CSV table of N, CA and C in Angstrom, one decimal:
chain,number,residue,atom,x,y,z
A,1,MET,N,-6.7,25.9,-27.9
A,1,MET,CA,-7.1,24.6,-27.5
A,1,MET,C,-7.1,24.6,-25.9
A,2,ILE,N,-8.2,24.0,-25.4
A,2,ILE,CA,-8.3,24.0,-23.9
A,2,ILE,C,-7.5,22.9,-23.4
A,3,GLN,N,-6.7,23.2,-22.4
A,3,GLN,CA,-5.9,22.2,-21.7
A,3,GLN,C,-6.8,21.4,-20.7
A,4,PRO,N,-6.6,20.1,-20.7
A,4,PRO,CA,-7.4,19.4,-19.7
A,4,PRO,C,-6.9,19.6,-18.3
A,5,LYS,N,-7.8,19.7,-17.3
A,5,LYS,CA,-7.4,19.9,-15.9
A,5,LYS,C,-6.9,18.6,-15.4
A,6,HIS,N,-5.8,18.8,-14.7
A,6,HIS,CA,-5.2,17.6,-14.0
A,6,HIS,C,-5.5,17.8,-12.5
A,7,SER,N,-5.9,16.7,-11.9
A,7,SER,CA,-6.2,16.7,-10.5
A,7,SER,C,-4.9,16.5,-9.7
A,8,PHE,N,-5.1,16.7,-8.4
A,8,PHE,CA,-3.9,16.5,-7.5
A,8,PHE,C,-3.5,15.1,-7.5
A,9,LEU,N,-4.5,14.1,-7.6
A,9,LEU,CA,-4.1,12.7,-7.6
A,9,LEU,C,-3.4,12.3,-8.9
A,10,ASP,N,-3.7,13.0,-10.0
A,10,ASP,CA,-2.9,12.7,-11.2
A,10,ASP,C,-1.5,13.2,-11.1
A,11,TRP,N,-1.4,14.4,-10.5
A,11,TRP,CA,0.0,14.9,-10.2
A,11,TRP,C,0.7,14.0,-9.3
A,12,LEU,N,0.1,13.6,-8.2
A,12,LEU,CA,0.7,12.7,-7.3
A,12,LEU,C,1.2,11.4,-8.0
A,13,ASN,N,0.3,10.9,-8.8
A,13,ASN,CA,0.6,9.6,-9.6
A,13,ASN,C,1.9,9.8,-10.4
A,14,HIS,N,2.2,11.0,-10.8
A,14,HIS,CA,3.4,11.2,-11.6
A,14,HIS,C,4.6,11.6,-10.8
A,15,HIS,N,4.4,11.7,-9.5
A,15,HIS,CA,5.5,12.1,-8.6
A,15,HIS,C,5.7,11.2,-7.4
A,16,LEU,N,5.6,9.9,-7.7
A,16,LEU,CA,5.8,8.9,-6.6
A,16,LEU,C,7.2,8.8,-6.2
A,17,PHE,N,7.4,8.5,-4.9
A,17,PHE,CA,8.8,8.2,-4.4
A,17,PHE,C,9.4,7.0,-5.1
A,18,ALA,N,10.6,7.1,-5.4
A,18,ALA,CA,11.3,5.9,-6.0
A,18,ALA,C,11.7,4.9,-4.9
A,19,CYS,N,11.5,3.7,-5.1
A,19,CYS,CA,11.9,2.7,-4.1
A,19,CYS,C,13.4,2.5,-4.1
A,20,PRO,N,14.1,2.8,-3.0
A,20,PRO,CA,15.5,2.6,-2.9
A,20,PRO,C,16.0,1.2,-3.1
A,21,PHE,N,15.2,0.2,-2.6
A,21,PHE,CA,15.5,-1.2,-2.8
A,21,PHE,C,15.5,-1.6,-4.2
A,22,LYS,N,14.4,-1.1,-5.0
A,22,LYS,CA,14.3,-1.5,-6.4
A,22,LYS,C,15.4,-0.7,-7.2
A,23,SER,N,15.7,0.5,-6.8
A,23,SER,CA,16.8,1.2,-7.5
A,23,SER,C,18.1,0.6,-7.3
A,24,HIS,N,18.4,0.0,-6.1
A,24,HIS,CA,19.7,-0.6,-5.9
A,24,HIS,C,19.8,-2.1,-6.4
A,25,PHE,N,18.7,-2.9,-6.2
A,25,PHE,CA,18.8,-4.3,-6.5
A,25,PHE,C,18.1,-4.6,-7.9
A,26,GLY,N,17.2,-3.8,-8.4
A,26,GLY,CA,16.6,-4.0,-9.7
A,26,GLY,C,15.3,-4.8,-9.6
A,27,PHE,N,14.8,-5.1,-8.5
A,27,PHE,CA,13.5,-5.7,-8.4
A,27,PHE,C,12.7,-5.2,-7.2
A,28,ASP,N,11.4,-5.4,-7.2
A,28,ASP,CA,10.5,-4.9,-6.2
A,28,ASP,C,10.8,-5.4,-4.8
A,29,CYS,N,10.5,-4.5,-3.9
A,29,CYS,CA,10.6,-4.9,-2.4
A,29,CYS,C,9.2,-5.3,-2.0
A,30,PRO,N,9.0,-5.8,-0.8
A,30,PRO,CA,7.7,-6.2,-0.4
A,30,PRO,C,6.7,-5.1,-0.2
A,31,GLY,N,7.2,-3.8,-0.2
A,31,GLY,CA,6.3,-2.7,-0.1
A,31,GLY,C,6.0,-2.0,-1.4
A,32,CYS,N,6.6,-2.4,-2.5
A,32,CYS,CA,6.3,-1.8,-3.8
A,32,CYS,C,4.9,-2.0,-4.2
A,33,GLY,N,4.3,-0.9,-4.7
A,33,GLY,CA,2.9,-0.9,-5.1
A,33,GLY,C,2.0,-0.1,-4.1
A,34,PHE,N,2.5,0.1,-2.9
A,34,PHE,CA,1.7,0.8,-1.8
A,34,PHE,C,1.2,2.2,-2.2
A,35,GLN,N,2.1,3.0,-2.8
A,35,GLN,CA,1.8,4.3,-3.2
A,35,GLN,C,0.7,4.3,-4.3
A,36,ARG,N,0.9,3.5,-5.3
A,36,ARG,CA,-0.1,3.4,-6.4
A,36,ARG,C,-1.5,2.9,-5.8
A,37,SER,N,-1.4,2.0,-4.9
A,37,SER,CA,-2.6,1.5,-4.2
A,37,SER,C,-3.4,2.5,-3.5
A,38,VAL,N,-2.7,3.4,-2.7
A,38,VAL,CA,-3.3,4.4,-2.0
A,38,VAL,C,-4.0,5.5,-3.0
A,39,ILE,N,-3.3,5.8,-4.0
A,39,ILE,CA,-3.8,6.7,-5.0
A,39,ILE,C,-5.1,6.1,-5.7
A,40,ALA,N,-5.0,4.8,-6.0
A,40,ALA,CA,-6.2,4.2,-6.6
A,40,ALA,C,-7.4,4.2,-5.6
A,41,LEU,N,-7.1,4.0,-4.3
A,41,LEU,CA,-8.1,4.0,-3.2
A,41,LEU,C,-8.7,5.4,-3.1
A,42,LEU,N,-7.8,6.5,-3.2
A,42,LEU,CA,-8.3,7.8,-3.1
A,42,LEU,C,-9.2,8.2,-4.3
A,43,LYS,N,-8.9,7.5,-5.4
A,43,LYS,CA,-9.8,7.8,-6.6
A,43,LYS,C,-11.1,7.0,-6.5
A,44,GLY,N,-11.2,6.1,-5.5
A,44,GLY,CA,-12.4,5.3,-5.3
A,44,GLY,C,-12.4,4.0,-6.0
A,45,ASN,N,-11.2,3.5,-6.5
A,45,ASN,CA,-11.1,2.3,-7.2
A,45,ASN,C,-10.6,1.2,-6.3
A,46,LEU,N,-11.4,0.5,-5.6
A,46,LEU,CA,-11.0,-0.5,-4.6
A,46,LEU,C,-10.3,-1.7,-5.3
A,47,ALA,N,-10.9,-2.2,-6.4
A,47,ALA,CA,-10.3,-3.3,-7.1
A,47,ALA,C,-8.9,-3.0,-7.6
A,48,GLU,N,-8.7,-1.9,-8.2
A,48,GLU,CA,-7.3,-1.5,-8.6
A,48,GLU,C,-6.4,-1.3,-7.4
A,49,SER,N,-6.9,-0.8,-6.3
A,49,SER,CA,-6.1,-0.6,-5.1
A,49,SER,C,-5.6,-2.0,-4.6
A,50,PHE,N,-6.5,-2.9,-4.6
A,50,PHE,CA,-6.2,-4.3,-4.1
A,50,PHE,C,-5.2,-4.9,-5.0
A,51,LYS,N,-5.3,-4.7,-6.3
A,51,LYS,CA,-4.4,-5.3,-7.3
A,51,LYS,C,-3.0,-4.8,-7.1
A,52,PHE,N,-2.9,-3.5,-6.9
A,52,PHE,CA,-1.5,-2.9,-6.7
A,52,PHE,C,-0.9,-3.4,-5.4
A,53,TYR,N,-1.7,-3.4,-4.3
A,53,TYR,CA,-1.1,-3.8,-3.0
A,53,TYR,C,-2.2,-4.3,-2.1
A,54,PRO,N,-2.4,-5.6,-2.0
A,54,PRO,CA,-3.5,-6.1,-1.2
A,54,PRO,C,-3.5,-5.7,0.3
A,55,ALA,N,-2.4,-5.3,0.8
A,55,ALA,CA,-2.3,-5.0,2.2
A,55,ALA,C,-2.6,-3.5,2.5
A,56,ALA,N,-2.8,-2.7,1.5
A,56,ALA,CA,-3.0,-1.3,1.7
A,56,ALA,C,-4.2,-0.9,2.5
A,57,ILE,N,-5.3,-1.5,2.2
A,57,ILE,CA,-6.6,-1.1,2.9
A,57,ILE,C,-6.5,-1.6,4.3
A,58,PRO,N,-6.1,-2.9,4.6
A,58,PRO,CA,-6.0,-3.3,6.0
A,58,PRO,C,-5.0,-2.5,6.8
A,59,LEU,N,-3.9,-2.1,6.1
A,59,LEU,CA,-2.9,-1.3,6.8
A,59,LEU,C,-3.4,0.1,7.1
A,60,ILE,N,-4.1,0.7,6.2
A,60,ILE,CA,-4.7,2.1,6.5
A,60,ILE,C,-5.7,2.0,7.7
A,61,LEU,N,-6.5,0.9,7.6
A,61,LEU,CA,-7.5,0.7,8.7
A,61,LEU,C,-6.8,0.5,10.0
A,62,LEU,N,-5.7,-0.3,10.0
A,62,LEU,CA,-4.9,-0.5,11.3
A,62,LEU,C,-4.3,0.8,11.8
A,63,ILE,N,-3.8,1.6,10.9
A,63,ILE,CA,-3.3,2.9,11.3
A,63,ILE,C,-4.4,3.8,12.0
A,64,LEU,N,-5.5,3.8,11.3
A,64,LEU,CA,-6.7,4.6,11.9
A,64,LEU,C,-7.1,4.0,13.2
A,65,PHE,N,-7.2,2.7,13.3
A,65,PHE,CA,-7.6,2.1,14.6
A,65,PHE,C,-6.6,2.4,15.7
A,66,THR,N,-5.3,2.3,15.3
A,66,THR,CA,-4.2,2.6,16.3
A,66,THR,C,-4.3,4.1,16.8
A,67,LEU,N,-4.5,5.0,15.9
A,67,LEU,CA,-4.7,6.4,16.3
A,67,LEU,C,-5.9,6.6,17.2
A,68,LEU,N,-7.0,5.9,16.9
A,68,LEU,CA,-8.2,5.9,17.7
A,68,LEU,C,-7.9,5.3,19.1
A,69,HIS,N,-7.2,4.2,19.1
A,69,HIS,CA,-6.9,3.5,20.3
A,69,HIS,C,-6.0,4.4,21.2
A,70,LEU,N,-5.1,5.1,20.6
A,70,LEU,CA,-4.2,6.1,21.4
A,70,LEU,C,-5.1,7.2,22.1
A,71,LYS,N,-6.1,7.5,21.4
A,71,LYS,CA,-7.0,8.6,21.9
A,71,LYS,C,-8.0,8.1,23.0
A,72,ILE,N,-8.6,6.9,22.7
A,72,ILE,CA,-9.7,6.4,23.5
A,72,ILE,C,-9.2,5.3,24.5
A,73,ASP,N,-8.2,4.5,24.1
A,73,ASP,CA,-7.6,3.5,24.9
A,73,ASP,C,-8.6,2.3,25.1
A,74,PHE,N,-8.9,1.6,24.0
A,74,PHE,CA,-9.8,0.5,24.1
A,74,PHE,C,-9.2,-0.6,25.0
A,75,LYS,N,-10.1,-1.4,25.6
A,75,LYS,CA,-9.7,-2.4,26.6
A,75,LYS,C,-8.8,-3.4,25.9
A,76,SER,N,-9.1,-4.0,24.8
A,76,SER,CA,-8.3,-5.0,24.1
A,76,SER,C,-7.6,-4.4,22.9
A,77,GLY,N,-7.5,-3.1,22.8
A,77,GLY,CA,-6.9,-2.4,21.6
A,77,GLY,C,-5.5,-2.9,21.3
A,78,ALA,N,-4.7,-3.0,22.2
A,78,ALA,CA,-3.3,-3.4,22.0
A,78,ALA,C,-3.2,-4.8,21.4
A,79,GLN,N,-4.1,-5.7,21.9
A,79,GLN,CA,-4.1,-7.1,21.4
A,79,GLN,C,-4.6,-7.1,20.0
A,80,ILE,N,-5.7,-6.4,19.7
A,80,ILE,CA,-6.2,-6.3,18.3
A,80,ILE,C,-5.2,-5.8,17.4
A,81,ILE,N,-4.4,-4.8,17.8
A,81,ILE,CA,-3.4,-4.2,16.9
A,81,ILE,C,-2.3,-5.2,16.6
A,82,LYS,N,-1.9,-6.0,17.6
A,82,LYS,CA,-0.9,-7.1,17.4
A,82,LYS,C,-1.4,-8.1,16.4
A,83,ILE,N,-2.6,-8.6,16.6
A,83,ILE,CA,-3.2,-9.6,15.7
A,83,ILE,C,-3.3,-9.1,14.3
A,84,ALA,N,-3.8,-7.8,14.2
A,84,ALA,CA,-4.0,-7.2,12.9
A,84,ALA,C,-2.7,-7.1,12.2
A,85,PHE,N,-1.7,-6.6,12.9
A,85,PHE,CA,-0.3,-6.4,12.3
A,85,PHE,C,0.2,-7.8,11.8
A,86,ALA,N,0.0,-8.8,12.6
A,86,ALA,CA,0.5,-10.2,12.1
A,86,ALA,C,-0.3,-10.6,10.9
A,87,GLY,N,-1.6,-10.3,10.8
A,87,GLY,CA,-2.3,-10.7,9.7
A,87,GLY,C,-1.9,-9.9,8.4
A,88,ILE,N,-1.6,-8.6,8.6
A,88,ILE,CA,-1.1,-7.8,7.5
A,88,ILE,C,0.2,-8.3,7.0
A,89,ALA,N,1.1,-8.6,8.0
A,89,ALA,CA,2.4,-9.1,7.6
A,89,ALA,C,2.3,-10.4,6.8
A,90,ILE,N,1.3,-11.3,7.1
A,90,ILE,CA,1.1,-12.5,6.3
A,90,ILE,C,0.6,-12.1,4.9
A,91,ILE,N,-0.3,-11.2,4.8
A,91,ILE,CA,-0.8,-10.7,3.5
A,91,ILE,C,0.4,-10.2,2.7
A,92,ILE,N,1.2,-9.4,3.2
A,92,ILE,CA,2.4,-8.9,2.5
A,92,ILE,C,3.3,-10.0,2.0
A,93,PHE,N,3.5,-11.0,2.9
A,93,PHE,CA,4.4,-12.1,2.6
A,93,PHE,C,3.8,-13.0,1.5
A,94,ILE,N,2.5,-13.3,1.6
A,94,ILE,CA,1.9,-14.1,0.5
A,94,ILE,C,1.9,-13.3,-0.8
A,95,ASN,N,1.6,-12.0,-0.8
A,95,ASN,CA,1.6,-11.3,-2.0
A,95,ASN,C,3.0,-11.3,-2.6
A,96,TYR,N,4.0,-11.1,-1.8
A,96,TYR,CA,5.4,-11.1,-2.3
A,96,TYR,C,5.8,-12.5,-2.9
A,97,ILE,N,5.4,-13.6,-2.3
A,97,ILE,CA,5.7,-14.9,-2.8
A,97,ILE,C,4.9,-15.1,-4.1
A,98,TYR,N,3.7,-14.6,-4.2
A,98,TYR,CA,2.9,-14.6,-5.4
A,98,TYR,C,3.6,-13.9,-6.6
A,99,LYS,N,4.1,-12.7,-6.2
A,99,LYS,CA,4.8,-11.9,-7.2
A,99,LYS,C,6.1,-12.6,-7.7
A,100,ILE,N,6.8,-13.3,-6.8
A,100,ILE,CA,8.0,-14.1,-7.2
A,100,ILE,C,7.6,-15.2,-8.1
A,101,TYR,N,6.5,-15.9,-7.7
A,101,TYR,CA,6.1,-17.1,-8.5
A,101,TYR,C,5.6,-16.7,-9.9
A,102,THR,N,4.9,-15.6,-10.0
A,102,THR,CA,4.4,-15.2,-11.3
A,102,THR,C,5.3,-14.2,-12.0
A,103,HIS,N,6.6,-14.1,-11.6
A,103,HIS,CA,7.6,-13.3,-12.2
A,103,HIS,C,7.2,-11.8,-12.4
A,104,GLN,N,6.5,-11.2,-11.4
A,104,GLN,CA,6.1,-9.9,-11.5
A,104,GLN,C,7.0,-8.9,-10.7
A,105,LEU,N,8.1,-9.4,-10.2
A,105,LEU,CA,9.0,-8.5,-9.4
A,105,LEU,C,9.7,-7.4,-10.3
A,106,ILE,N,10.0,-7.7,-11.5
A,106,ILE,CA,10.7,-6.8,-12.3
A,106,ILE,C,9.7,-6.2,-13.3
A,107,SER,N,9.5,-4.8,-13.2
A,107,SER,CA,8.6,-4.2,-14.1
A,107,SER,C,9.2,-3.0,-14.7
């Protein structure tokens, strides 16, 4: 019988880092879902990525912009980074409140 090939992303999906917060307290932290979101994004599934962690795509874009800003030094780059960071923090907060409200913290 032929064994199906497993991709690196499938392997990664089965070897995620355990959340120490969830291990200790028994419920999700505000960052839970990020790893699965990035894997879904790498697979090209934007909707699934957003479902797992809505802040993942903006956070990745912010990291890329920050690295580019460090290299090029945009005139208003630091201000853009501060505003984007605040916006991402709000997304994370709203998502966590939503998970509390819909009882999705314990999985």
